[in-house]
Amino acid sequence: MIEYADAGPEVRAVYDDIMATRQTDWVNNFWKTLAHDPATLRRSWEMLKVVMAPGALDALTKEMIYLAVSITNQCSYCIASHTASARAKGMTDAMFQELQAVIGMANETNRLAIGYQVEVDEQFKTSDPL
Amino acid sequence: MIEYADAGPEVRAVYDDIMATRQTDWVNNFWKTLAHDPATLRRSWEMLKVVMAPGALDALTKEMIYLAVSITNQCSYCIASHTASARAKGMTDAMFQELQAVIGMANETNRLAIGYQVEVDEQFKTSDPL
Amino acid sequence: MIEYADAGPEVRAVYDDIMATRQTDWVNNFWKTLAHDPATLRRSWEMLKVVMAPGALDALTKEMIYLAVSITNQCSYCIASHTASARAKGMTDAMFQELQAVIGMANETNRLAIGYQVEVDEQFKTSDPL
Amino acid sequence: MIEYADAGPEVRAVYDDIMATRQTDWVNNFWKTLAHDPATLRRSWEMLKVVMAPGALDALTKEMIYLAVSITNQCSYCIASHTASARAKGMTDAMFQELQAVIGMANETNRLAIGYQVEVDEQFKTSDPL
Amino acid sequence: MIEYADAGPEVRAVYDDIMATRQTDWVNNFWKTLAHDPATLRRSWEMLKVVMAPGALDALTKEMIYLAVSITNQCSYCIASHTASARAKGMTDAMFQELQAVIGMANETNRLAIGYQVEVDEQFKTSDPL
Amino acid sequence: MIEYADAGPEVRAVYDDIMATRQTDWVNNFWKTLAHDPATLRRSWEMLKVVMAPGALDALTKEMIYLAVSITNQCSYCIASHTASARAKGMTDAMFQELQAVIGMANETNRLAIGYQVEVDEQFKTSDPL
């Protein structure tokens, strides 16, 4: 991992932007690991900023969707870091518990639909959901 | 699949409740397939009603979390049915597109965190996220 | 896919053994596709025969475990073929329904354990389960 | 996690039932974590009791199917706890080794079927496996 | 999906670049679907061009790695499109068969390592693989 | 785990072959765990030697494909051991970083293709990719 003190100007610029955007004074290990590859570091951070910014969906809803993916994928680092982010953006205990219940149940019914080889209803069929 | 006309009273009671709750006049294939096992049908529907009801999270947010799990799991039936449900509860094109962007990016960064074997930061470490 | 009529002697020997072992007069598409690579065909079939043969676990239990993996992985071909195999080895409707219920619930509780980041109990800790 | 001493009556009732059903004098961390949300705790435990009770499939077969799902999903907590449960219900070393062999091979052939895009045989096609 | 004739200038610019880069006269459905969201279309295409360009790894090795991920994730669209791309970049039948064999075996041994809860050897332990 | 000193002749023969093939003087935990089941140990090692040997694909390309699968499956043991193997076979930092970038992006676009339910193009449709 590359610490701020050891980083070149391109990496420092990203670290500075991460801390300014998040209003914190530290950078988490994910970015310090990516910093070996400054182009990927910058590109990933730019992408994250755009995708996670409030838009048609607010920032907390986006964090919870991110967490739903990370729990389904069972990525420990991602669960730890995005639980913290969602907390920082206002996720209460009750919201966290409902989030878990939806994720758990979706994983259950996903397998029931698959195991029983349920055919898609005509009413749901569409090649293009837009 | 068991159609309404061929269903016994226990199954019909669930079908009636599904249609009343959703304000529709049809039952989708998932439930008609589970109906071979009336106890599981009833238990799953009761659970779904409780878990998906608005609470600390509103109903549309829950549908989008459900969809995030189903897309990550790649369950076609579940994606088709819950895209329709989310649409019915107000998901716009812009919301759907942002949802996709978050799901896509979360799946990417999940693998980067895993592949680089990133250590969890002390600040994120907790044995109990509550 | 390589049909029996077009197969060389090495492939025919495997096809003959598949049909003799299963007491059927046809070979399913999985093997006809692998037949482009006769060494992999033979090695995979030999492995399958050994692993799926009755031993400490009976043949039907093994088929249901296979199906549990295929449903969790959401592999359509594998679900279709191993549901047929399990049926042929005696899986009843009631057994199939209980199998689905266990698979569904395991997928749910897996995500609850992960999402809540539950710590492994001292009583369960072991680096070697044997 | 909520310990017995700190639990309210609704949570204690579930803890008591867990210990009575399992004939043990302790409750594992999964339930102590869910206990923050007493309704989910009770609902999940009730469901688990019903689904894992001996029926058309015996209790040990159900534990091994549960384990097959947890290994395929790579949920460490679930693997640790259900290996212990299966051991307690009579899984021998030889049974555990055959279980592993089936799970490993199913994961291999699942990917071969997918990678070669094998078409489902007419003989296996069915929209409803019941 | 948005066809070239119906696309605005931002989308057409991306379509033109896709066809020029690939030296083809058509655009595949993936991009025509993303085109509803021109910013994501452009960003995803720019990213893909950078990541898949020959560098420390040649273009065909990258396509086979892409295919290994898609087969492990069981994404039909991705398998179909990247098998075609890999073929176009020189993947022979023998290479495809060895690719399948590695993917299959990796999925098998992954589950054996997980199921037996194998402890990471001291020799392999590292918090940072770089 | 079974150490060399405690192993019977069948297990020792495999350990000897592992060390000779890899030109090392130790055996990693994966094999020492499988050694409880000597037949599976031998069969798995024989298979690994055949599948990972240089052929139409060179040994390093095979290690990187193996790593792509293990990262997508999120198997910690497998990532640690195969990162070490790939390093030993010549994977540089730049190659590792490009490998990560492809794996990350493939996981992202896989979910976009799935979430948008993109139809397979006629040009890609084939029941048999060989």
Short mmCIF file of N, CA, C and O in Angstrom, two decimals, chain D residues 6-54:
data_model
loop_
_atom_site.label_atom_id
_atom_site.label_comp_id
_atom_site.label_asym_id
_atom_site.label_seq_id
_atom_site.Cartn_x
_atom_site.Cartn_y
_atom_site.Cartn_z
N ASP D 6 -29.22 -10.20 28.95
CA ASP D 6 -29.66 -8.87 28.54
C ASP D 6 -30.91 -8.89 27.66
O ASP D 6 -31.38 -7.84 27.19
N ALA D 7 -31.41 -10.09 27.39
CA ALA D 7 -32.51 -10.22 26.42
C ALA D 7 -33.87 -9.99 27.08
O ALA D 7 -34.07 -10.31 28.26
N GLY D 8 -34.80 -9.44 26.29
CA GLY D 8 -36.18 -9.30 26.74
C GLY D 8 -36.91 -10.63 26.63
O GLY D 8 -36.37 -11.60 26.10
N PRO D 9 -38.16 -10.67 27.08
CA PRO D 9 -38.89 -11.95 27.11
C PRO D 9 -39.09 -12.58 25.74
O PRO D 9 -39.02 -13.81 25.60
N GLU D 10 -39.33 -11.78 24.67
CA GLU D 10 -39.57 -12.36 23.34
C GLU D 10 -38.31 -13.08 22.84
O GLU D 10 -38.37 -14.18 22.31
N VAL D 11 -37.16 -12.42 23.06
CA VAL D 11 -35.90 -13.02 22.62
C VAL D 11 -35.57 -14.24 23.46
O VAL D 11 -35.17 -15.29 22.94
N ARG D 12 -35.77 -14.14 24.79
CA ARG D 12 -35.50 -15.29 25.67
C ARG D 12 -36.32 -16.51 25.27
O ARG D 12 -35.85 -17.64 25.33
N ALA D 13 -37.57 -16.28 24.87
CA ALA D 13 -38.42 -17.41 24.48
C ALA D 13 -37.80 -18.15 23.29
O ALA D 13 -37.80 -19.38 23.24
N VAL D 14 -37.26 -17.39 22.34
CA VAL D 14 -36.62 -18.03 21.18
C VAL D 14 -35.35 -18.76 21.62
O VAL D 14 -35.13 -19.92 21.25
N TYR D 15 -34.52 -18.09 22.43
CA TYR D 15 -33.29 -18.73 22.91
C TYR D 15 -33.62 -20.04 23.64
O TYR D 15 -32.96 -21.06 23.44
N ASP D 16 -34.64 -20.01 24.48
CA ASP D 16 -35.03 -21.22 25.22
C ASP D 16 -35.42 -22.34 24.25
O ASP D 16 -35.04 -23.49 24.44
N ASP D 17 -36.17 -21.96 23.22
CA ASP D 17 -36.62 -22.97 22.27
C ASP D 17 -35.45 -23.53 21.45
O ASP D 17 -35.40 -24.73 21.16
N ILE D 18 -34.49 -22.66 21.10
CA ILE D 18 -33.29 -23.13 20.38
C ILE D 18 -32.54 -24.16 21.22
O ILE D 18 -32.19 -25.25 20.73
N MET D 19 -32.32 -23.83 22.50
CA MET D 19 -31.57 -24.75 23.36
C MET D 19 -32.33 -26.05 23.62
O MET D 19 -31.74 -27.13 23.61
N ALA D 20 -33.65 -25.94 23.79
CA ALA D 20 -34.44 -27.15 24.03
C ALA D 20 -34.45 -28.04 22.78
O ALA D 20 -34.23 -29.26 22.87
N THR D 21 -34.66 -27.43 21.62
CA THR D 21 -34.73 -28.21 20.38
C THR D 21 -33.40 -28.92 20.10
O THR D 21 -33.37 -30.06 19.65
N ARG D 22 -32.30 -28.20 20.36
CA ARG D 22 -30.98 -28.75 20.06
C ARG D 22 -30.35 -29.50 21.22
O ARG D 22 -29.23 -29.99 21.09
N GLN D 23 -31.01 -29.48 22.33
CA GLN D 23 -30.48 -30.13 23.55
C GLN D 23 -29.05 -29.66 23.84
O GLN D 23 -28.14 -30.47 24.01
N THR D 24 -28.86 -28.33 23.83
CA THR D 24 -27.58 -27.74 24.20
C THR D 24 -27.83 -26.67 25.25
O THR D 24 -28.99 -26.32 25.51
N ASP D 25 -26.79 -26.13 25.84
CA ASP D 25 -26.97 -25.08 26.84
C ASP D 25 -26.37 -23.74 26.38
O ASP D 25 -26.07 -22.88 27.20
N TRP D 26 -26.21 -23.59 25.07
CA TRP D 26 -25.74 -22.30 24.56
C TRP D 26 -26.42 -21.97 23.23
O TRP D 26 -26.98 -22.84 22.58
N VAL D 27 -26.33 -20.69 22.88
CA VAL D 27 -26.97 -20.20 21.65
C VAL D 27 -25.85 -19.64 20.78
O VAL D 27 -25.00 -18.89 21.28
N ASN D 28 -25.83 -19.97 19.50
CA ASN D 28 -24.70 -19.50 18.68
C ASN D 28 -24.88 -18.06 18.19
O ASN D 28 -25.98 -17.51 18.22
N ASN D 29 -23.74 -17.46 17.78
CA ASN D 29 -23.70 -16.02 17.49
C ASN D 29 -24.71 -15.57 16.45
O ASN D 29 -25.17 -14.42 16.49
N PHE D 30 -25.06 -16.42 15.50
CA PHE D 30 -26.02 -16.03 14.46
C PHE D 30 -27.31 -15.52 15.10
O PHE D 30 -27.80 -14.44 14.76
N TRP D 31 -27.84 -16.29 16.04
CA TRP D 31 -29.10 -15.90 16.68
C TRP D 31 -28.91 -14.69 17.60
O TRP D 31 -29.78 -13.82 17.67
N LYS D 32 -27.76 -14.63 18.28
CA LYS D 32 -27.52 -13.49 19.17
C LYS D 32 -27.36 -12.19 18.38
O LYS D 32 -27.61 -11.11 18.91
N THR D 33 -26.98 -12.30 17.12
CA THR D 33 -26.88 -11.11 16.27
C THR D 33 -28.26 -10.71 15.74
O THR D 33 -28.63 -9.54 15.75
N LEU D 34 -29.03 -11.72 15.30
CA LEU D 34 -30.39 -11.42 14.80
C LEU D 34 -31.29 -10.84 15.90
O LEU D 34 -32.30 -10.19 15.60
N ALA D 35 -30.91 -11.08 17.17
CA ALA D 35 -31.79 -10.72 18.28
C ALA D 35 -32.04 -9.22 18.40
O ALA D 35 -32.98 -8.79 19.08
N HIS D 36 -31.26 -8.39 17.69
CA HIS D 36 -31.55 -6.95 17.66
C HIS D 36 -32.89 -6.68 17.03
O HIS D 36 -33.46 -5.61 17.17
N ASP D 37 -33.36 -7.64 16.24
CA ASP D 37 -34.60 -7.50 15.48
C ASP D 37 -35.47 -8.70 15.85
O ASP D 37 -35.51 -9.70 15.13
N PRO D 38 -36.14 -8.63 17.02
CA PRO D 38 -36.82 -9.82 17.57
C PRO D 38 -37.81 -10.47 16.60
O PRO D 38 -37.91 -11.71 16.58
N ALA D 39 -38.48 -9.69 15.76
CA ALA D 39 -39.45 -10.30 14.84
C ALA D 39 -38.74 -11.18 13.81
O ALA D 39 -39.19 -12.29 13.51
N THR D 40 -37.63 -10.69 13.27
CA THR D 40 -36.87 -11.50 12.31
C THR D 40 -36.26 -12.72 13.00
O THR D 40 -36.22 -13.81 12.43
N LEU D 41 -35.78 -12.54 14.23
CA LEU D 41 -35.23 -13.66 15.00
C LEU D 41 -36.26 -14.79 15.10
O LEU D 41 -35.99 -15.94 14.75
N ARG D 42 -37.45 -14.45 15.56
CA ARG D 42 -38.49 -15.45 15.77
C ARG D 42 -38.91 -16.10 14.45
O ARG D 42 -38.97 -17.32 14.33
N ARG D 43 -39.14 -15.27 13.44
CA ARG D 43 -39.58 -15.76 12.13
C ARG D 43 -38.53 -16.69 11.51
O ARG D 43 -38.85 -17.73 10.95
N SER D 44 -37.25 -16.31 11.63
CA SER D 44 -36.20 -17.13 11.03
C SER D 44 -36.05 -18.45 11.76
O SER D 44 -35.85 -19.50 11.13
N TRP D 45 -36.15 -18.40 13.08
CA TRP D 45 -36.02 -19.64 13.84
C TRP D 45 -37.21 -20.58 13.58
O TRP D 45 -37.02 -21.79 13.40
N GLU D 46 -38.41 -20.02 13.53
CA GLU D 46 -39.60 -20.84 13.27
C GLU D 46 -39.47 -21.53 11.91
O GLU D 46 -39.73 -22.71 11.76
N MET D 47 -39.05 -20.74 10.92
CA MET D 47 -38.86 -21.26 9.56
C MET D 47 -37.80 -22.37 9.55
O MET D 47 -38.00 -23.42 8.95
N LEU D 48 -36.68 -22.12 10.22
CA LEU D 48 -35.61 -23.10 10.25
C LEU D 48 -36.08 -24.41 10.86
O LEU D 48 -35.77 -25.49 10.35
N LYS D 49 -36.82 -24.31 11.97
CA LYS D 49 -37.30 -25.53 12.61
C LYS D 49 -38.17 -26.36 11.67
O LYS D 49 -38.03 -27.58 11.58
N VAL D 50 -39.08 -25.69 10.98
CA VAL D 50 -39.98 -26.39 10.06
C VAL D 50 -39.19 -27.01 8.90
O VAL D 50 -39.34 -28.18 8.58
N VAL D 51 -38.33 -26.19 8.29
CA VAL D 51 -37.65 -26.65 7.07
C VAL D 51 -36.63 -27.76 7.36
O VAL D 51 -36.47 -28.68 6.56
N MET D 52 -35.95 -27.70 8.51
CA MET D 52 -34.90 -28.67 8.80
C MET D 52 -35.40 -29.91 9.54
O MET D 52 -34.63 -30.85 9.75
N ALA D 53 -36.65 -29.94 9.92
CA ALA D 53 -37.20 -31.10 10.62
C ALA D 53 -37.24 -32.31 9.68
O ALA D 53 -37.44 -32.14 8.47
N PRO D 54 -37.05 -33.51 10.20
CA PRO D 54 -37.12 -34.69 9.34
C PRO D 54 -38.49 -34.78 8.69
O PRO D 54 -39.51 -34.44 9.32
#
